[in-house]
Amino acid sequence: MKLITFELASTLVLLLLPSSTDARPAAAAASIAAVKTAPGVIELPLQRLSKRTRTRDEFLAKANFMRAKYGFDTSSTTESRSKRRRRAAGTVTMTAFQDAEYVGTISIGTPAESHSVILDTGSADLIMAADDCKGCAATTNGYSAADSSSSTSTSTSFSITYGSGDASGTLVKDNVTISGYTVASQTFASCTTMDNLVAGNISGLLGLGWQGLATSGAVPLVQALANSGDLPSKVFGFQFKSYAYDKLTSDYMTGGKMTIGGTDTSAYSGDINWVNIDSSKTYWQIPLDTITVGGTDLGISADNVVIDTGTTLIGAPVAAVAAIYAQISGAAAVSLSGSSGYYSIPCSGTYNVAFTFGNVSYAIPSDAFNTGQYDSSGNCLGAIFALTSSSSTGTGSSSLQWIIGDAFLTGVYSAYRFSFPAAVGFATLGSGGSAASGSSSSSSSTDSSSNKSMTSGSTRSASSWTVYPFAFTLGLLSLILSTGFGPGDGPKI
């Protein structure tokens, strides 16, 4: 067993929105037929693309993609998720969208072939472009089922419709390796037709959420590794590097590390502050204690806040957003393409907005709070925006009122624990941190196995994955997975 550390890269996200959160145990068992380990330290290469800048249109696209992902209407022409779920039996509808996110490398098949994938805690499926993908970029490195002796096809097909394009493919099973650990017969989607779904050399998306969130019903790759017992600890963590909006010199910038099997103590100081997730075990959801602006406690709290590495901004209820910007000098409500819920802030300002989780306050980096220029008068856009223009919530669930993305996560070390009690943890960026898992702030229970495996005397090796910020603009799309089963049933694979 070993502790795995990845250096990452950041790019735009392709995400799946499942219409059901049932566990589907039959498919899950098939997707985790075997887990094998390979020895040695694995270094993954860095990539760079051309320079780009941030614009108002890009900000609006990011906001709308987050809204669509979590079931909020983005316009009169965009169906809400609850409406899409009322389609005829025999289809499961998902929504795919993109944002500036983080990319690493996995290998698929026999012989193994490397693919760059977006890393996203806000989804739980693995989606790949096929090698014969029609509509993909010439540089897209697609998955080839025909070239893999371990590939197995399924009877589950799907199609995607959106804007001016479409996509289709099937669910397949194959061996998937992440930094030396292999899950045999992992179920994932292979797209043979795509239009504006991936760009450059990005092959797909690796969801890091829970199985209950997976539309395919498969155990997600990292959760499968945690279930196998082969990891030193059932934990993965992220250190994201923050860049000021006007300091980006490349579409790909070195951005941090991902660690699987424990935490990277060289990336943070002190202890991990663990906060138990909600009992649904779908999203990584935790309670928010309060928010302060300039040291003033706003008395804003929430039972469930989604922690999502697959999005850039921070989405919140209308009243909370207004209260936050009311404390910021020079902030003003603005409209983007006729849509409200956004605020401009002085580009030259320094901002002290902090969220409290588990009785500990964590500040949003000022550079991350400023997302880019709004106008030519020295005003920029703030990273926190209203998910709706009213008091409505997403997908009929009050738990989806807060989505915390990378604007916050770049300011902390974040960790995600599968073992009991399942939790999200934060720590102050730095070095010399404690390797012990510790107890969750919302529970007196501890993960004794994690405590034991992550002591300072551990001799497990680590491998690195490097992270970069990359962005491109795609259209909103809806993904329809044709499975031959009704809502709530498991896929016939």
XYZ file of C-alpha atoms in Angstrom:
493
model
C 0.000 0.000 0.000
C 1.146 3.549 -0.644
C 0.165 7.168 -0.300
C -0.450 8.642 -3.753
C 0.146 12.320 -4.507
C -0.739 13.819 -7.882
C 0.386 17.093 -9.362
C -2.663 18.507 -11.160
C -3.737 20.725 -14.054
C -6.765 23.010 -14.247
C -9.280 23.221 -17.148
C -12.966 23.475 -18.047
C -15.299 20.888 -16.654
C -17.698 18.431 -18.302
C -20.113 17.302 -15.594
C -22.971 14.824 -15.182
C -26.182 15.501 -13.313
C -27.854 12.195 -12.344
C -31.593 11.878 -12.095
C -31.449 9.287 -9.336
C -29.258 8.647 -6.312
C -30.079 5.013 -5.650
C -27.084 2.811 -4.894
C -27.691 0.196 -7.606
C -25.694 -2.524 -5.842
C -25.636 -4.972 -8.739
C -23.855 -2.552 -11.041
C -21.632 -1.463 -8.188
C -20.444 -4.990 -7.503
C -19.605 -5.496 -11.149
C -17.617 -2.275 -11.303
C -15.239 -3.274 -8.509
C -14.406 -6.808 -9.521
C -10.746 -6.444 -8.578
C -8.255 -3.890 -7.355
C -4.539 -4.363 -7.946
C -1.556 -2.236 -6.973
C 1.674 -1.495 -8.784
C 4.889 -0.480 -7.012
C 6.974 2.627 -7.487
C 6.698 6.394 -7.595
C 4.882 7.809 -10.624
C 5.562 11.321 -11.924
C 3.011 12.690 -14.398
C 4.046 15.290 -17.028
C 2.985 18.943 -17.151
C 1.169 20.600 -20.051
C 0.805 24.194 -21.224
C -1.457 25.894 -23.753
C -1.737 29.478 -25.041
C -2.562 32.578 -22.996
C -6.145 33.656 -22.361
C -7.954 36.309 -20.300
C -11.171 36.352 -18.276
C -14.268 38.156 -19.524
C -17.793 38.948 -18.350
C -19.154 36.366 -20.773
C -16.921 33.674 -19.267
C -18.078 34.603 -15.767
C -21.721 34.373 -16.835
C -21.071 31.018 -18.505
C -19.506 29.675 -15.293
C -22.437 30.890 -13.219
C -24.982 29.374 -15.595
C -23.140 26.071 -15.755
C -23.219 25.839 -11.961
C -26.932 26.636 -11.964
C -27.608 23.959 -14.560
C -25.477 21.400 -12.758
C -27.496 21.704 -9.574
C -30.933 21.991 -11.142
C -31.490 25.749 -11.233
C -32.998 27.375 -14.326
C -30.501 29.427 -16.340
C -32.974 30.968 -18.784
C -36.469 30.541 -20.163
C -35.094 28.073 -22.708
C -33.348 25.843 -20.176
C -35.398 23.149 -18.488
C -35.021 22.743 -14.755
C -33.698 19.405 -13.608
C -37.055 18.537 -12.015
C -38.779 19.003 -15.378
C -36.202 16.898 -17.177
C -36.718 14.095 -14.671
C -40.346 13.789 -15.760
C -39.365 12.459 -19.192
C -40.675 9.058 -20.249
C -39.413 5.922 -18.536
C -36.455 4.333 -20.282
C -34.265 7.428 -20.145
C -32.136 8.909 -17.401
C -31.331 12.546 -18.027
C -28.029 14.164 -17.110
C -26.691 17.632 -17.735
C -23.117 18.234 -18.857
C -21.393 21.580 -18.544
C -17.941 23.085 -18.242
C -15.949 25.389 -16.010
C -12.339 26.081 -15.141
C -11.223 23.015 -13.218
C -8.388 20.620 -12.410
C -6.912 17.898 -14.593
C -4.837 14.785 -13.923
C -3.941 11.599 -15.786
C -5.402 8.102 -15.622
C -4.691 5.009 -17.721
C -7.347 2.776 -19.256
C -7.252 -0.643 -20.903
C -4.786 -3.418 -21.709
C -2.264 -2.300 -22.767
C -2.829 0.805 -20.665
C -3.207 4.149 -22.426
C -2.921 7.499 -20.620
C -5.739 10.065 -20.685
C -6.109 13.552 -19.198
C -9.317 13.898 -17.190
C -10.996 16.650 -15.201
C -11.120 15.940 -11.450
C -14.498 16.791 -9.941
C -15.893 16.181 -6.446
C -19.291 17.417 -7.669
C -19.986 14.345 -9.827
C -19.357 10.613 -9.589
C -19.167 9.166 -13.116
C -16.196 8.568 -15.393
C -16.940 9.870 -18.928
C -14.492 9.436 -21.815
C -14.330 10.404 -25.482
C -13.935 7.351 -27.715
C -10.996 7.188 -30.111
C -13.366 7.380 -33.093
C -15.275 10.272 -31.564
C -16.895 12.370 -34.271
C -16.873 16.063 -33.448
C -13.974 15.904 -30.996
C -10.856 17.990 -31.549
C -8.065 16.420 -33.577
C -5.903 16.518 -30.441
C -8.433 14.705 -28.229
C -6.921 11.428 -27.061
C -9.921 9.110 -27.125
C -10.418 5.733 -25.484
C -10.179 2.735 -27.830
C -12.220 -0.260 -26.700
C -11.073 -2.274 -29.723
C -7.420 -1.876 -28.764
C -7.959 -3.080 -25.199
C -8.089 -6.805 -24.476
C -9.752 -6.097 -21.113
C -12.614 -3.989 -22.518
C -16.191 -5.281 -22.192
C -19.192 -3.669 -23.865
C -22.630 -3.318 -22.241
C -26.189 -3.038 -23.518
C -26.525 0.481 -22.129
C -26.503 3.255 -24.726
C -26.934 6.978 -24.336
C -27.363 10.109 -26.430
C -26.708 13.795 -25.822
C -28.641 16.706 -27.288
C -27.817 20.384 -26.828
C -27.759 23.619 -28.785
C -26.417 22.905 -32.250
C -24.767 19.574 -31.493
C -25.246 16.061 -30.211
C -23.307 13.091 -28.839
C -23.865 9.389 -28.315
C -22.116 6.270 -27.074
C -22.321 3.336 -24.654
C -21.321 2.344 -21.158
C -18.281 0.060 -21.179
C -16.136 -1.735 -18.607
C -12.358 -1.783 -18.591
C -9.354 -1.652 -16.288
C -8.703 1.888 -15.052
C -5.428 2.830 -13.358
C -4.683 5.915 -11.302
C -1.055 6.314 -10.218
C -0.320 2.606 -10.027
C -3.627 1.425 -8.552
C -5.910 -0.472 -10.947
C -9.646 -1.102 -10.643
C -10.665 -3.949 -12.975
C -13.914 -3.720 -14.950
C -14.645 -0.126 -13.986
C -17.877 1.043 -15.637
C -17.698 4.323 -17.561
C -19.241 6.119 -20.541
C -17.487 6.033 -23.928
C -18.707 8.725 -26.354
C -18.448 7.935 -30.075
C -20.044 11.215 -31.121
C -19.260 14.556 -29.492
C -19.694 18.182 -30.408
C -18.007 20.733 -28.109
C -17.825 18.386 -25.131
C -14.048 18.251 -24.705
C -11.215 20.392 -26.027
C -7.504 20.084 -26.609
C -6.001 16.913 -25.186
C -8.644 16.506 -22.464
C -10.268 13.080 -22.804
C -13.044 13.283 -20.215
C -14.126 13.660 -16.590
C -13.339 11.683 -13.437
C -16.058 12.151 -10.818
C -14.893 11.984 -7.193
C -18.307 12.026 -5.518
C -20.085 9.105 -3.870
C -21.698 6.117 -5.578
C -25.145 7.453 -4.667
C -24.477 10.306 -7.084
C -23.311 8.101 -9.977
C -25.797 7.873 -12.836
C -24.101 4.720 -14.115
C -24.591 3.056 -10.721
C -20.906 2.136 -10.668
C -18.701 2.670 -7.650
C -16.583 5.726 -8.545
C -12.911 4.986 -9.137
C -11.438 6.517 -5.968
C -14.272 5.187 -3.789
C -13.556 1.741 -5.249
C -9.942 2.094 -4.136
C -11.111 3.136 -0.675
C -13.451 0.132 -0.487
C -10.665 -2.236 -1.531
C -8.660 -1.716 1.652
C -5.453 -1.241 -0.342
C -5.055 2.470 0.431
C -3.129 3.568 3.548
C -6.159 5.680 4.489
C -9.580 6.179 2.890
C -8.822 9.829 2.234
C -7.919 12.049 -0.714
C -6.901 15.689 -0.581
C -6.270 18.783 -2.712
C -3.901 21.710 -2.564
C -4.862 24.265 -5.217
C -2.641 27.152 -6.234
C -4.413 30.484 -6.649
C -3.755 33.006 -9.421
C -4.960 36.595 -9.648
C -7.345 37.003 -12.608
C -4.807 39.204 -14.429
C -1.748 37.051 -13.658
C -2.553 34.078 -15.869
C 0.177 33.660 -18.492
C -1.012 30.355 -19.949
C -4.157 28.282 -20.271
C -2.257 25.672 -18.251
C -0.588 26.864 -15.049
C 1.011 24.809 -12.291
C -1.715 24.683 -9.704
C -1.143 22.239 -6.834
C -1.437 18.609 -5.809
C -3.960 15.839 -5.304
C -3.175 13.086 -2.793
C -4.914 9.700 -2.625
C -4.559 7.477 0.437
C -3.943 10.263 2.947
C -3.024 13.929 3.135
C 0.094 15.805 2.058
C 1.506 17.221 5.312
C 3.944 19.404 3.366
C 0.992 21.363 1.963
C -0.671 22.502 5.210
C 0.072 23.370 8.830
C -1.583 22.097 11.988
C -4.393 19.552 11.976
C -7.119 18.741 9.482
C -10.426 20.112 10.786
C -12.922 17.366 9.871
C -16.625 18.157 9.417
C -19.037 15.247 8.919
C -20.956 15.120 5.638
C -24.720 14.650 5.512
C -26.176 11.146 5.674
C -27.151 10.934 1.979
C -23.548 10.278 0.866
C -24.027 11.712 -2.600
C -22.327 15.093 -2.745
C -19.591 16.094 -0.306
C -22.022 18.216 1.769
C -21.228 19.780 5.149
C -22.829 22.417 7.416
C -21.743 26.056 7.229
C -21.464 27.749 10.648
C -21.332 31.399 9.622
C -19.831 33.992 7.268
C -17.823 37.062 8.210
C -16.941 40.072 6.059
C -14.199 42.335 7.365
C -14.547 40.628 10.730
C -18.302 41.265 10.970
C -20.330 38.125 11.655
C -23.320 38.094 9.307
C -25.114 35.288 11.149
C -25.505 33.332 7.916
C -25.529 29.537 8.251
C -26.613 26.522 6.212
C -27.239 22.864 7.003
C -25.674 21.553 3.796
C -23.038 23.190 1.621
C -21.725 21.294 -1.412
C -17.922 21.308 -1.720
C -17.218 21.112 -5.455
C -13.760 21.112 -7.054
C -15.563 20.971 -10.400
C -16.630 24.609 -10.383
C -14.878 27.944 -9.994
C -17.394 30.244 -8.313
C -19.493 30.232 -5.131
C -23.270 30.003 -5.528
C -25.567 31.043 -2.677
C -29.132 32.162 -1.835
C -30.172 35.650 -2.941
C -30.479 37.126 0.563
C -27.120 35.769 1.689
C -25.360 37.170 -1.377
C -26.920 40.601 -0.846
C -25.880 40.586 2.826
C -22.274 39.737 1.940
C -21.849 42.509 -0.625
C -23.643 45.022 1.613
C -20.545 44.857 3.832
C -18.122 45.564 0.954
C -17.381 49.197 0.155
C -17.967 50.001 -3.500
C -19.861 46.786 -4.264
C -22.899 47.131 -6.521
C -25.533 44.787 -7.920
C -25.099 44.349 -11.671
C -26.924 42.580 -14.467
C -25.264 40.239 -16.950
C -27.203 39.601 -20.171
C -30.371 40.640 -18.383
C -29.782 38.264 -15.477
C -29.466 39.445 -11.869
C -27.674 38.018 -8.841
C -24.190 39.346 -9.625
C -22.104 42.038 -7.953
C -19.223 44.223 -9.045
C -16.407 45.160 -6.673
C -13.503 47.612 -7.020
C -10.676 45.825 -8.853
C -8.126 47.532 -6.602
C -9.741 46.383 -3.362
C -8.519 43.840 -0.825
C -11.289 41.637 0.513
C -11.722 39.733 3.759
C -14.615 37.312 3.287
C -14.411 34.182 5.429
C -16.510 31.030 5.842
C -16.611 29.134 9.136
C -16.745 25.334 9.061
C -16.359 23.183 12.157
C -15.883 26.304 14.323
C -12.843 27.407 12.301
C -12.852 30.445 9.988
C -11.266 30.217 6.518
C -10.784 33.316 4.342
C -11.378 33.365 0.597
C -8.130 34.551 -1.046
C -8.636 38.148 -2.167
C -7.237 37.315 -5.610
C -9.763 34.484 -5.935
C -12.674 36.643 -4.738
C -11.904 39.041 -7.605
C -12.814 37.021 -10.709
C -11.981 39.557 -13.412
C -12.849 42.881 -14.977
C -16.487 43.937 -15.270
C -16.110 47.337 -16.934
C -13.553 49.964 -17.944
C -14.147 51.997 -14.771
C -12.070 49.835 -12.462
C -14.813 47.431 -11.423
C -14.451 43.648 -11.288
C -16.873 40.799 -10.571
C -17.095 39.132 -7.158
C -16.846 35.341 -6.956
C -20.049 34.906 -4.935
C -23.293 35.080 -6.919
C -26.975 34.216 -6.417
C -27.995 30.802 -7.711
C -31.486 32.103 -8.462
C -33.192 35.449 -8.885
C -35.785 34.419 -6.297
C -36.056 32.277 -3.169
C -36.392 29.015 -5.116
C -33.903 26.188 -4.603
C -32.432 23.550 -6.852
C -34.089 20.229 -7.656
C -36.682 20.590 -4.927
C -34.045 20.188 -2.226
C -33.116 22.841 0.326
C -29.712 21.171 0.617
C -28.662 22.593 -2.745
C -28.672 26.283 -1.881
C -24.905 26.625 -1.418
C -22.184 25.462 -3.831
C -18.599 26.172 -2.770
C -16.096 26.054 -5.625
C -12.435 26.789 -6.205
C -12.651 30.472 -5.255
C -12.797 29.195 -1.668
C -10.829 25.969 -2.093
C -7.697 27.719 -3.373
C -7.329 29.250 0.101
C -7.293 25.991 2.067
C -6.024 22.447 1.986
C -9.135 20.305 1.506
C -9.481 16.598 2.280
C -12.274 14.082 1.702
C -12.759 11.001 3.892
C -14.743 7.910 2.859
C -14.260 6.017 6.131
C -16.532 6.472 9.156
C -17.433 9.138 9.921
C -17.350 10.345 6.318
C -16.239 13.957 6.279
C -14.706 16.919 4.497
C -11.661 18.445 6.150
C -9.895 21.788 5.851
C -6.496 22.990 7.003
C -4.443 26.163 6.721
C -2.028 26.174 3.798
C 1.579 25.866 4.905
C 3.851 22.979 5.854
C 4.535 20.562 8.674
C 0.924 19.522 9.124
C -0.299 16.640 11.275
C -0.797 13.350 9.443
C -3.342 12.006 11.958
C -6.920 11.986 10.693
C -8.314 13.226 13.996
C -11.980 13.515 14.933
C -14.763 15.301 13.097
C -15.911 18.586 14.562
C -19.561 17.545 14.351
C -19.027 14.128 15.900
C -17.025 12.626 18.746
C -16.293 9.562 16.628
C -12.848 9.031 15.132
C -11.492 6.960 12.286
C -9.015 4.848 14.207
C -7.807 2.982 11.145
C -6.992 6.245 9.412
C -5.239 7.544 12.510
C -3.057 4.476 12.609
C -2.186 4.415 8.928
C -1.322 8.097 8.666
C 1.085 8.438 11.601
C 4.374 10.224 11.025
C 6.223 6.936 10.961
C 4.543 5.783 7.770
C 6.942 4.579 5.091
C 4.444 4.502 2.241
C 5.644 6.130 -0.969
C 3.991 8.983 -2.831
C 3.699 9.960 -6.477
C 2.916 13.402 -7.856
C 0.339 14.944 -10.176
C 0.616 18.660 -11.183
C -2.412 21.094 -11.472
C -3.019 23.908 -14.091
C -5.818 26.531 -14.849
C -7.257 26.133 -18.396
C -10.455 27.572 -19.857
C -12.590 27.332 -22.956
C -16.218 28.133 -23.745
C -18.776 25.481 -24.614
C -22.541 25.363 -24.878
C -24.902 24.064 -22.210
C -26.032 20.564 -23.005
C -28.307 17.854 -21.708
C -27.163 14.256 -21.602
C -29.801 11.534 -21.965
C -28.697 8.081 -20.899
C -30.869 5.425 -22.578
C -30.815 2.421 -20.320
C -33.967 0.448 -20.904
C -35.014 0.823 -17.263
C -37.357 3.152 -15.456
C -36.430 5.854 -12.976
C -34.986 4.352 -9.798
C -34.054 1.031 -11.422
C -30.492 -0.102 -11.892
C -28.893 -0.191 -15.331
C -28.999 -3.489 -17.163
C -25.277 -3.919 -17.772
